[in-house]
Short mmCIF file of the N, C-alpha and C atoms (twelve columns), coordinates in Angstrom:
data_MODEL
# 
_entry.id   MODEL 
# 
loop_
_atom_site.group_PDB 
_atom_site.id 
_atom_site.type_symbol 
_atom_site.label_atom_id 
_atom_site.label_alt_id 
_atom_site.label_comp_id 
_atom_site.label_asym_id 
_atom_site.label_seq_id 
_atom_site.Cartn_x 
_atom_site.Cartn_y 
_atom_site.Cartn_z 
_atom_site.pdbx_PDB_model_num 
ATOM 1   N N  . TRP A 1  -16.657 -12.399 3.604   1 
ATOM 2   C CA . TRP A 1  -16.291 -13.790 3.773   1 
ATOM 3   C C  . TRP A 1  -16.693 -14.600 2.550   1 
ATOM 4   N N  . ASP A 2  -17.804 -14.264 1.947   1 
ATOM 5   C CA . ASP A 2  -18.249 -14.994 0.758   1 
ATOM 6   C C  . ASP A 2  -17.228 -14.903 -0.369  1 
ATOM 7   N N  . SER A 3  -16.609 -13.742 -0.527  1 
ATOM 8   C CA . SER A 3  -15.627 -13.595 -1.606  1 
ATOM 9   C C  . SER A 3  -14.397 -14.454 -1.351  1 
ATOM 10  N N  . VAL A 4  -14.000 -14.593 -0.089  1 
ATOM 11  C CA . VAL A 4  -12.862 -15.460 0.241   1 
ATOM 12  C C  . VAL A 4  -13.204 -16.900 -0.095  1 
ATOM 13  N N  . LEU A 5  -14.382 -17.334 0.273   1 
ATOM 14  C CA . LEU A 5  -14.789 -18.709 -0.034  1 
ATOM 15  C C  . LEU A 5  -14.854 -18.948 -1.535  1 
ATOM 16  N N  . SER A 6  -15.311 -17.961 -2.290  1 
ATOM 17  C CA . SER A 6  -15.396 -18.152 -3.740  1 
ATOM 18  C C  . SER A 6  -14.012 -18.327 -4.350  1 
ATOM 19  N N  . ILE A 7  -13.008 -17.688 -3.774  1 
ATOM 20  C CA . ILE A 7  -11.635 -17.849 -4.260  1 
ATOM 21  C C  . ILE A 7  -11.082 -19.203 -3.838  1 
ATOM 22  N N  . LEU A 8  -11.277 -19.553 -2.585  1 
ATOM 23  C CA . LEU A 8  -10.717 -20.799 -2.060  1 
ATOM 24  C C  . LEU A 8  -11.348 -22.033 -2.693  1 
ATOM 25  N N  . GLN A 9  -12.567 -21.921 -3.151  1 
ATOM 26  C CA . GLN A 9  -13.273 -23.066 -3.710  1 
ATOM 27  C C  . GLN A 9  -13.244 -23.090 -5.234  1 
ATOM 28  N N  . MET A 10 -12.322 -22.359 -5.837  1 
ATOM 29  C CA . MET A 10 -12.222 -22.327 -7.294  1 
ATOM 30  C C  . MET A 10 -11.856 -23.723 -7.793  1 
ATOM 31  N N  . PRO A 11 -12.534 -24.201 -8.822  1 
ATOM 32  C CA . PRO A 11 -12.247 -25.553 -9.319  1 
ATOM 33  C C  . PRO A 11 -10.873 -25.637 -9.972  1 
ATOM 34  N N  . GLY A 12 -10.356 -26.852 -10.065 1 
ATOM 35  C CA . GLY A 12 -9.080  -27.079 -10.726 1 
ATOM 36  C C  . GLY A 12 -9.105  -26.532 -12.145 1 
ATOM 37  N N  . GLY A 13 -7.968  -26.038 -12.597 1 
ATOM 38  C CA . GLY A 13 -7.880  -25.486 -13.938 1 
ATOM 39  C C  . GLY A 13 -8.163  -24.002 -14.014 1 
ATOM 40  N N  . ILE A 14 -8.602  -23.412 -12.912 1 
ATOM 41  C CA . ILE A 14 -8.862  -21.976 -12.849 1 
ATOM 42  C C  . ILE A 14 -7.841  -21.380 -11.878 1 
ATOM 43  N N  . PRO A 15 -6.713  -20.866 -12.392 1 
ATOM 44  C CA . PRO A 15 -5.700  -20.327 -11.489 1 
ATOM 45  C C  . PRO A 15 -6.201  -19.091 -10.752 1 
ATOM 46  N N  . VAL A 16 -5.855  -19.009 -9.486  1 
ATOM 47  C CA . VAL A 16 -6.258  -17.878 -8.657  1 
ATOM 48  C C  . VAL A 16 -5.039  -17.405 -7.872  1 
ATOM 49  N N  . ALA A 17 -4.817  -16.121 -7.862  1 
ATOM 50  C CA . ALA A 17 -3.757  -15.536 -7.046  1 
ATOM 51  C C  . ALA A 17 -4.402  -14.546 -6.088  1 
ATOM 52  N N  . THR A 18 -4.025  -14.611 -4.835  1 
ATOM 53  C CA . THR A 18 -4.582  -13.688 -3.850  1 
ATOM 54  C C  . THR A 18 -3.455  -12.976 -3.112  1 
ATOM 55  N N  . VAL A 19 -3.732  -11.772 -2.690  1 
ATOM 56  C CA . VAL A 19 -2.819  -11.016 -1.841  1 
ATOM 57  C C  . VAL A 19 -3.644  -10.440 -0.692  1 
ATOM 58  N N  . ALA A 20 -2.964  -9.950  0.316   1 
ATOM 59  C CA . ALA A 20 -3.640  -9.431  1.499   1 
ATOM 60  C C  . ALA A 20 -4.512  -8.225  1.162   1 
ATOM 61  N N  . LEU A 21 -5.501  -7.995  1.998   1 
ATOM 62  C CA . LEU A 21 -6.286  -6.772  1.879   1 
ATOM 63  C C  . LEU A 21 -5.338  -5.586  1.992   1 
ATOM 64  N N  . ASN A 22 -5.566  -4.576  1.208   1 
ATOM 65  C CA . ASN A 22 -4.686  -3.402  1.156   1 
ATOM 66  C C  . ASN A 22 -3.250  -3.791  0.804   1 
ATOM 67  N N  . GLY A 23 -3.102  -4.865  0.027   1 
ATOM 68  C CA . GLY A 23 -1.781  -5.363  -0.338  1 
ATOM 69  C C  . GLY A 23 -1.383  -4.967  -1.741  1 
ATOM 70  N N  . ALA A 24 -1.543  -3.699  -2.078  1 
ATOM 71  C CA . ALA A 24 -1.252  -3.243  -3.438  1 
ATOM 72  C C  . ALA A 24 0.204   -3.483  -3.821  1 
ATOM 73  N N  . LEU A 25 1.117   -3.278  -2.885  1 
ATOM 74  C CA . LEU A 25 2.532   -3.498  -3.191  1 
ATOM 75  C C  . LEU A 25 2.771   -4.964  -3.545  1 
ATOM 76  N N  . ASN A 26 2.236   -5.870  -2.734  1 
ATOM 77  C CA . ASN A 26 2.400   -7.297  -3.025  1 
ATOM 78  C C  . ASN A 26 1.710   -7.680  -4.327  1 
ATOM 79  N N  . ALA A 27 0.583   -7.076  -4.616  1 
ATOM 80  C CA . ALA A 27 -0.102  -7.352  -5.882  1 
ATOM 81  C C  . ALA A 27 0.756   -6.904  -7.058  1 
ATOM 82  N N  . GLY A 28 1.399   -5.761  -6.910  1 
ATOM 83  C CA . GLY A 28 2.286   -5.276  -7.965  1 
ATOM 84  C C  . GLY A 28 3.477   -6.190  -8.175  1 
ATOM 85  N N  . ILE A 29 4.057   -6.665  -7.077  1 
ATOM 86  C CA . ILE A 29 5.184   -7.600  -7.180  1 
ATOM 87  C C  . ILE A 29 4.736   -8.889  -7.853  1 
ATOM 88  N N  . LEU A 30 3.580   -9.397  -7.459  1 
ATOM 89  C CA . LEU A 30 3.057   -10.621 -8.073  1 
ATOM 90  C C  . LEU A 30 2.841   -10.427 -9.568  1 
ATOM 91  N N  . ALA A 31 2.240   -9.315  -9.942  1 
ATOM 92  C CA . ALA A 31 2.008   -9.040  -11.365 1 
ATOM 93  C C  . ALA A 31 3.328   -8.947  -12.125 1 
ATOM 94  N N  . ALA A 32 4.309   -8.275  -11.522 1 
ATOM 95  C CA . ALA A 32 5.622   -8.159  -12.175 1 
ATOM 96  C C  . ALA A 32 6.281   -9.524  -12.333 1 
ATOM 97  N N  . GLN A 33 6.136   -10.378 -11.322 1 
ATOM 98  C CA . GLN A 33 6.707   -11.729 -11.412 1 
ATOM 99  C C  . GLN A 33 6.054   -12.530 -12.535 1 
ATOM 100 N N  . ILE A 34 4.762   -12.360 -12.705 1 
ATOM 101 C CA . ILE A 34 4.063   -13.066 -13.786 1 
ATOM 102 C C  . ILE A 34 4.556   -12.554 -15.134 1 
ATOM 103 N N  . ILE A 35 4.637   -11.242 -15.280 1 
ATOM 104 C CA . ILE A 35 5.122   -10.658 -16.536 1 
ATOM 105 C C  . ILE A 35 6.571   -11.066 -16.788 1 
ATOM 106 N N  . ALA A 36 7.349   -11.183 -15.720 1 
ATOM 107 C CA . ALA A 36 8.773   -11.517 -15.840 1 
ATOM 108 C C  . ALA A 36 9.014   -12.893 -16.443 1 
ATOM 109 N N  . THR A 37 8.006   -13.739 -16.455 1 
ATOM 110 C CA . THR A 37 8.196   -15.061 -17.062 1 
ATOM 111 C C  . THR A 37 8.449   -14.964 -18.554 1 
ATOM 112 N N  . SER A 38 8.108   -13.814 -19.151 1 
ATOM 113 C CA . SER A 38 8.344   -13.646 -20.587 1 
ATOM 114 C C  . SER A 38 9.112   -12.365 -20.919 1 
ATOM 115 N N  . ASP A 39 9.688   -11.720 -19.901 1 
ATOM 116 C CA . ASP A 39 10.433  -10.480 -20.130 1 
ATOM 117 C C  . ASP A 39 11.655  -10.468 -19.213 1 
ATOM 118 N N  . LYS A 40 12.826  -10.679 -19.792 1 
ATOM 119 C CA . LYS A 40 14.064  -10.796 -19.009 1 
ATOM 120 C C  . LYS A 40 14.411  -9.513  -18.253 1 
ATOM 121 N N  . GLU A 41 14.129  -8.357  -18.836 1 
ATOM 122 C CA . GLU A 41 14.439  -7.098  -18.154 1 
ATOM 123 C C  . GLU A 41 13.616  -6.959  -16.881 1 
ATOM 124 N N  . ILE A 42 12.337  -7.275  -16.973 1 
ATOM 125 C CA . ILE A 42 11.481  -7.213  -15.784 1 
ATOM 126 C C  . ILE A 42 11.921  -8.265  -14.778 1 
ATOM 127 N N  . GLU A 43 12.290  -9.439  -15.261 1 
ATOM 128 C CA . GLU A 43 12.782  -10.486 -14.359 1 
ATOM 129 C C  . GLU A 43 13.998  -9.986  -13.569 1 
ATOM 130 N N  . THR A 44 14.927  -9.355  -14.254 1 
ATOM 131 C CA . THR A 44 16.124  -8.818  -13.603 1 
ATOM 132 C C  . THR A 44 15.751  -7.763  -12.566 1 
ATOM 133 N N  . ASN A 45 14.823  -6.885  -12.924 1 
ATOM 134 C CA . ASN A 45 14.399  -5.827  -12.001 1 
ATOM 135 C C  . ASN A 45 13.676  -6.386  -10.785 1 
ATOM 136 N N  . VAL A 46 12.828  -7.387  -10.984 1 
ATOM 137 C CA . VAL A 46 12.114  -8.006  -9.864  1 
ATOM 138 C C  . VAL A 46 13.114  -8.675  -8.920  1 
ATOM 139 N N  . LYS A 47 14.061  -9.401  -9.482  1 
ATOM 140 C CA . LYS A 47 15.070  -10.064 -8.646  1 
ATOM 141 C C  . LYS A 47 15.874  -9.043  -7.849  1 
ATOM 142 N N  . ALA A 48 16.256  -7.951  -8.486  1 
ATOM 143 C CA . ALA A 48 17.019  -6.902  -7.794  1 
ATOM 144 C C  . ALA A 48 16.184  -6.274  -6.678  1 
ATOM 145 N N  . TYR A 49 14.915  -6.017  -6.953  1 
ATOM 146 C CA . TYR A 49 14.041  -5.423  -5.941  1 
ATOM 147 C C  . TYR A 49 13.871  -6.362  -4.751  1 
ATOM 148 N N  . LYS A 50 13.630  -7.645  -5.039  1 
ATOM 149 C CA . LYS A 50 13.444  -8.609  -3.954  1 
ATOM 150 C C  . LYS A 50 14.731  -8.794  -3.151  1 
ATOM 151 N N  . GLU A 51 15.876  -8.717  -3.813  1 
ATOM 152 C CA . GLU A 51 17.158  -8.786  -3.101  1 
ATOM 153 C C  . GLU A 51 17.316  -7.571  -2.191  1 
ATOM 154 N N  . SER A 52 16.881  -6.393  -2.655  1 
ATOM 155 C CA . SER A 52 16.964  -5.194  -1.813  1 
ATOM 156 C C  . SER A 52 16.059  -5.326  -0.588  1 
ATOM 157 N N  . LEU A 53 14.896  -5.944  -0.757  1 
ATOM 158 C CA . LEU A 53 14.014  -6.191  0.389   1 
ATOM 159 C C  . LEU A 53 14.673  -7.136  1.380   1 
ATOM 160 N N  . LYS A 54 15.297  -8.178  0.855   1 
ATOM 161 C CA . LYS A 54 15.987  -9.154  1.703   1 
ATOM 162 C C  . LYS A 54 17.081  -8.475  2.520   1 
ATOM 163 N N  . LEU A 55 17.898  -7.651  1.867   1 
ATOM 164 C CA . LEU A 55 18.981  -6.962  2.565   1 
ATOM 165 C C  . LEU A 55 18.443  -5.998  3.622   1 
ATOM 166 N N  . LYS A 56 17.346  -5.330  3.307   1 
ATOM 167 C CA . LYS A 56 16.733  -4.408  4.268   1 
ATOM 168 C C  . LYS A 56 16.298  -5.158  5.526   1 
ATOM 169 N N  . ILE A 57 15.669  -6.310  5.347   1 
ATOM 170 C CA . ILE A 57 15.217  -7.116  6.483   1 
ATOM 171 C C  . ILE A 57 16.405  -7.649  7.271   1 
ATOM 172 N N  . GLU A 58 17.425  -8.137  6.562   1 
ATOM 173 C CA . GLU A 58 18.613  -8.647  7.250   1 
ATOM 174 C C  . GLU A 58 19.292  -7.546  8.061   1 
ATOM 175 N N  . ASN A 59 19.380  -6.348  7.507   1 
ATOM 176 C CA . ASN A 59 19.978  -5.223  8.233   1 
ATOM 177 C C  . ASN A 59 19.147  -4.838  9.450   1 
ATOM 178 N N  . SER A 60 17.832  -4.847  9.296   1 
ATOM 179 C CA . SER A 60 16.949  -4.533  10.423  1 
ATOM 180 C C  . SER A 60 17.070  -5.585  11.517  1 
ATOM 181 N N  . ALA A 61 17.147  -6.850  11.126  1 
ATOM 182 C CA . ALA A 61 17.288  -7.935  12.099  1 
ATOM 183 C C  . ALA A 61 18.611  -7.817  12.848  1 
ATOM 184 N N  . LYS A 62 19.664  -7.481  12.131  1 
ATOM 185 C CA . LYS A 62 20.982  -7.311  12.758  1 
ATOM 186 C C  . LYS A 62 20.959  -6.144  13.733  1 
ATOM 187 N N  . GLU A 63 20.345  -5.039  13.329  1 
ATOM 188 C CA . GLU A 63 20.241  -3.876  14.210  1 
ATOM 189 C C  . GLU A 63 19.439  -4.216  15.460  1 
ATOM 190 N N  . LEU A 64 18.353  -4.938  15.293  1 
ATOM 191 C CA . LEU A 64 17.535  -5.356  16.425  1 
ATOM 192 C C  . LEU A 64 18.342  -6.241  17.362  1 
ATOM 193 N N  . GLU A 65 19.094  -7.159  16.792  1 
ATOM 194 C CA . GLU A 65 19.933  -8.050  17.595  1 
ATOM 195 C C  . GLU A 65 21.008  -7.263  18.346  1 
ATOM 196 N N  . ASP A 66 21.640  -6.317  17.672  1 
ATOM 197 C CA . ASP A 66 22.716  -5.534  18.283  1 
ATOM 198 C C  . ASP A 66 22.212  -4.590  19.373  1 
ATOM 199 N N  . ARG A 67 21.107  -3.918  19.120  1 
ATOM 200 C CA . ARG A 67 20.610  -2.901  20.049  1 
ATOM 201 C C  . ARG A 67 19.653  -3.454  21.086  1 
ATOM 202 N N  . GLY A 68 19.013  -4.562  20.785  1 
ATOM 203 C CA . GLY A 68 18.005  -5.110  21.689  1 
ATOM 204 C C  . GLY A 68 16.630  -4.555  21.363  1 
ATOM 205 N N  . TYR A 69 15.636  -5.343  21.625  1 
ATOM 206 C CA . TYR A 69 14.276  -4.963  21.238  1 
ATOM 207 C C  . TYR A 69 13.758  -3.752  22.001  1 
ATOM 208 N N  . GLN A 70 14.308  -3.479  23.201  1 
ATOM 209 C CA . GLN A 70 13.811  -2.366  24.010  1 
ATOM 210 C C  . GLN A 70 13.939  -1.025  23.282  1 
ATOM 211 N N  . ASP A 71 14.971  -0.873  22.456  1 
ATOM 212 C CA . ASP A 71 15.147  0.382   21.712  1 
ATOM 213 C C  . ASP A 71 14.067  0.599   20.660  1 
ATOM 214 N N  . PHE A 72 13.317  -0.428  20.329  1 
ATOM 215 C CA . PHE A 72 12.325  -0.334  19.262  1 
ATOM 216 C C  . PHE A 72 10.898  -0.232  19.791  1 
ATOM 217 N N  . ILE A 73 10.763  -0.265  21.092  1 
ATOM 218 C CA . ILE A 73 9.419   -0.214  21.687  1 
ATOM 219 C C  . ILE A 73 9.052   1.221   21.996  1 
# 
């Protein structure tokens, strides 16, 4: 808990980025997004990856809607 408070109470001018515990994938995406601010190829790849995640979620939501939640329990 102390480490969370130390992050949340960081003074202005000290940027802090946090991701969930065991959130290595999200940390990697965040790092790629930061690097992408100065690298167009990485920016393109990050956008494509995030679009693929969006489509995956939309397809899963549609399947859930079509089949009903009982099939997933």
